[in-house]
Each structure stands twice: as C-alpha cells, then as structure tokens.
Amino acid sequence: MGHKQYLAVGQSARNRLFGIPNKKPVPLNMLISQQRKLNHGRLAVITFSICTVVLGVILSFVPWLDYIIFRELKLWNGSLSYSYWQRPGVMRFTKVYIFNVTNPQGFLENGEKPKLNEVGPFVYREDMEKVNIKFHDNDTVTYQHNKILKFVPELSVDKTQKLVVPNIPLLTVTSFSPNLAGWLFNLLVSGLAITYRERAKPFVHVTAEELVFGYNDPLVTLAHYFYPKGKRPNSQMGLLLARNGTLDEVSTIYTGQDMEKFGYLDKLNGLDHLPYWPESPCNNIRASEGSFFPPKLIAKNEIIYVYDKDLCRIMPLKFRKNVYKEGIQAGLYTPPSNYLENAEVNPDNKCYCQGEKCPPRGLQNISPCQYNAPVYLSYPHFYDAEPSLLEAFEGLKPDKKKHESYVLLQQKIGVPIEAQVRVQLNLKVDQAPNIRVNNIHKFPDIIFPVMWAQEGIDGIPTSIWKWIFLGTTFGPIVAPIISYSLIIIGLAILINVFIKAYKSFVIGQNSLEIVEIGRETIRRGSTLIINSSHKLLPNKEASYQPLNQSNPNIPHSSREEKLQELNFISRSDNISTSIDELKSILNRDFVKANFTEIERESLIHSDNTFIMSEHRRSRIYKVTDSY
C-alpha cells in the first residue's frame, strides 16, 4: 500500500532527526507573543524591565541627588532651608566673661599691673528670626534680624554681683582732652564729680547685667541728645544693648540661583560696601551672614568669609582639616594667622588704621562702629597677639582651645553644624595729664580688656541633622547602589523573559511537527502490523487487533484511509527476534516514501529512538520497554 496519503515530514523535524542545526532566525515577536497571540502580561513585564534599565542608566550619569539637595537648599518660601533660615531651630548662646579689676587703687596710685579676674560665664540664649523678608527678581532677599537675649541662670554665675570695670564713657571723653582745651574737660569732670560722684571715677562698680544690657550714665545721656542723628549712641551704657530687639541693619543676600554666591551678602543698608572704612579690602562685604556658605565656592577655595556686625568687618576663615561630628563630615575652619596681623606685615589691614598709627599685632580698631569710642577688638586674653599686650596685666591666660574662633562647615551644602566666634572688647585709653580729678591723670596709655564674648552654636537640632546626614553621608552611598541595582534588576528580568520565551517558542513550533511524525509512524506501523502480522508471526502467540472493527458496508479504499486504534495481544514472551524483523520492515517502508536516498540509509539502520522518545514526551503514545 502507498504512503502518499500521509503528511510529509517538515524541514524542522528533518533537521532534528539528522542533527542538522536549525539556522532559521528566531522572530523578535516571540518575546511579546505566545502561540501567535499577544501576551499582555509578558509585554508589561518587558516594558517595566526596559524602563527600569533606562532609569538606572540615566540616574547613574545624572547627579540627581545634588539636584534634589540644591533645590531644597535654595532660599524660596517653601524650601527646607527657608524654614531653617527664617527661624533657626538651633540653640544659639552668647556667653559673656567680664574682667573684674581687683586692685584699682594699686593700679592708679602705686603703678601696679592691673590684676584681672575673669568672672563668668553669663549665658544668654538668643532667640532669633528674620523679619521684614522681601524677595527680589535679581536672586536676592532683603530682611532684618530680630534678636531677643534671655538670661539662662542655670548655666551662669550670679549676675547681680558687683564688678569693678573701667569707666568707659568717662575714659572715652578724657582720651580726647590732649587735643582739646584741658580746662573744658576739667570743668566737665568736676561737674560730674559733684553731681554724679560714682560716675566720675576711672573705675565703676556695676553688675554684669548692667554692663551688658545698660546702666544710666550722664555722659552717654548727653551724647544721645546732642549727637547728630545716625551717629547718636543709645541712651544707656551697655556693651550688648544694641543687640536686643529688631536691628536697624537691613541685609540683602543671594538666594541660591547662582550657587557660587549663595548666602553671601549683596548689600548692607542699601550699600554694596561697609561705610566705616574708606577703601577695599576693608570695606568689602563679600561674605556670608553666617547661615549659609556657597558650596561651589567652598570647593574652589580654602578660605571663606563671614560678616558679623560686632566685628565691624568680614572675618576670613581658612580650611584646616576634615573632622566628624555626630557622623557628619565637616571642614574645620579657623582665622588665618595674619587676620589681626600688624599692617606692616599684612598690608590689607592698613585701611583699618584711619589715619593713625596702626595697632600692634592682635588688635583692630572698631571705633567707627562704636560711635567713635576708642574700642579695639582682639581674641580673648590677647591670644595670638603682641606679647607686650599680655605682659601689661596679671590674670590673663590665653588658650587656643578656649579662645580661638572656628566653624565646622558641611562643605557639600555649605551649612555650619557648629560654630563659635570669640572676641574681646578692649578700651584704648590715652593718658589725660591735665585732668586731676579722681586721679584720672594717673591712668596711663593702655589697651585695657573689659570683657570677652563667645557667640555661636554647639550643634544642630535632630530634624536638621537628619536631612544633612541623608543628603551628605547616607545619600552619596545609596544613590549609586540604587542606580546600578535598577540596571541589574531590569537586565535580569529581560534575560529571564527572553529565555522563557525562547523555550516556549521552540517547543511550540517544533513539538507539533514532532508529535505529528510520531502519530504518522504509529499509524503506519499499526496498519502494517494489522495487515502483515499473520505473515511475520505465523508461529507466535501475539497479534494486533483493531479495537473497533471496520464497517463492512464502507468501501475498501475508505477503510484503508480510516485510522484505527490497535490492541496488542501477547501470545508469547519470547518475540524479540520477530519484533526486530518487524522494525526493519517498518523502517524501510516508512523512509522510502518520505526521505531522500541519503536519509534512507541513515534511518533504515536506526531503531527510531528519536521518534519513540518524542512519543513519550508528548504522551501521545507510549512504547513499552519490551517493544
């Protein structure tokens, strides 16, 4: 019987039968389709993985963390830095130490060195906020400081104890007497001695509260009424009196559109320079007001600048080393050694001399900021100053750790996390030999220490610390991990989907042909067995019978084409030889009809292991081991 009625073997199955690799390219649509239908779940997974990879690549090249940090760092109504700047949540303290003179009579009458006893600290908590805030189109904001100093008794010594200090108003007036009519000053001081007996002496007895926040003095009262407006002092004598309440000074700073200027001053009271000094660099205001420093400028320079009204100038701060505070890396900045250097050594300080002889190392004249009172600035205890200044007194003990100013600055965002500015106020006294009232003429030429103050912050609140730690310490470590993890996860998902899709595609395409080959082989073998078993196995006790007998009314040709299921009936256990002969016949008849000459030679000598294995895999037909 012929075999033309059976399906031809596909090319893919031929290649697999003979071990020839299938060179047909795999379609790209196998990734998003299954059995020629769009697989929406797989498409969603592929889209997600591609987006993940692309996002990871973008994040690895774009400084997205810096973008977030700088966006919140800029000053605008609603940013994180704005709330911190407008009303700082930090505990800001001002500590005052007063030099009590223990031998005023011995100093005036016997020429003894002044014996100074440091009394303090007198601690004041500073509640500060920015008021009258107004943003401008040129990347600036204008504001004023509102400060309230509150005494903290638990951190302080008794503020009601009496201390002996130089009479600053009186000695200020008498210091001008050599250049004016001596009789006029004698008359003035004599009148004071009669009317205000205690206020006409070179030394006065006052409490720390009075010295810091004001006491009544007749000379100060007169100056308040007769000085022209704008140069008029307060109605009372107090070293920190002008620091309470809303300050008159109007500041304008940059808000951060240009990070090289962020936090730096643009104007003070509408001026782009300090009016106290005639020329640059003394009148320069290119400095931070203390809240922020420009991060990009910090990265380029080792020196930053800060402005403080009490200093009457900008203070340079030089980078020293990196330190850690509460897990956050910060740069330690201190004033350079030439900050208060003599003008002969540091010419930049010459413009502070105001037409007079420049002071020695460690001093700076700030009288233009103090209503022309002869007040000089220095480090506490004359630290890092001319030795002669220290030798004129007893009781001064300069210490770098206690008396040096410093700032711990987080350089990436330009925010101070700890800072202390320490300055000493000294009174420059010129001897008045013509004024003999109360032995004033015996007060020599001297730079006399009155008090020193420490102002700053010891740390930042937890809420601010968390943001700084997240943006500067934790974020730079996690950001690349997130970026590369997105790339790895996305690629892993893509590879996994591709492998599964490829397996599904290969099995889906080839299994149908393989199964069909198996079916055709079984059918042909069944027909041969039915028709030839009586010839091949005449003496064996085994035969194949159709499960369903053919209908005799159906034509013979139709019955041959009808597929029949077989029932194997074993008549004997020893049939291996006949089965081998049967297989040989099956191979020859099957391959002659469907394969080329070369293929026939290969298949005739084979045992159909490949086809039978495919039968088992597809579970279409199982061949027993004995077969």
PDB file of C-alpha atoms in Angstrom, residues 19 56 65 82 87 145 156 158 161 166 194 265 339 343 365 385 399 417 480 491 536 626:
ATOM      1  CA  GLY A  19      21.226  16.528  13.945  1.00  0.00           C
ATOM      2  CA  GLY A  56      19.099  53.162  36.147  1.00  0.00           C
ATOM      3  CA  LEU A  65      20.876  63.653  44.370  1.00  0.00           C
ATOM      4  CA  TYR A  82      13.954  78.692  54.171  1.00  0.00           C
ATOM      5  CA  ARG A  87      13.592  80.875  62.233  1.00  0.00           C
ATOM      6  CA  HIS A 145      17.275  90.410  62.321  1.00  0.00           C
ATOM      7  CA  SER A 156      25.517  81.186  84.535  1.00  0.00           C
ATOM      8  CA  ASP A 158      25.298  85.235  89.762  1.00  0.00           C
ATOM      9  CA  GLN A 161      27.334  90.555  91.941  1.00  0.00           C
ATOM     10  CA  PRO A 166      36.896 100.782  83.611  1.00  0.00           C
ATOM     11  CA  ILE A 194      29.740 116.875  92.188  1.00  0.00           C
ATOM     12  CA  LEU A 265      25.789  89.493  51.117  1.00  0.00           C
ATOM     13  CA  TYR A 339      43.891  88.054  60.286  1.00  0.00           C
ATOM     14  CA  ALA A 343      49.719  96.401  58.885  1.00  0.00           C
ATOM     15  CA  ASN A 365      40.290  99.462  65.780  1.00  0.00           C
ATOM     16  CA  ALA A 385      48.626  88.938  69.959  1.00  0.00           C
ATOM     17  CA  ASP A 399      44.428  79.263  75.420  1.00  0.00           C
ATOM     18  CA  ILE A 417      26.908  72.414  62.080  1.00  0.00           C
ATOM     19  CA  PRO A 480      24.849  54.650  43.112  1.00  0.00           C
ATOM     20  CA  LEU A 491      18.559  43.210  32.768  1.00  0.00           C
ATOM     21  CA  LEU A 536       5.533 -12.160  10.068  1.00  0.00           C
ATOM     22  CA  SER A 626       9.945  -4.716  25.506  1.00  0.00           C
TER      23      SER A 626
END
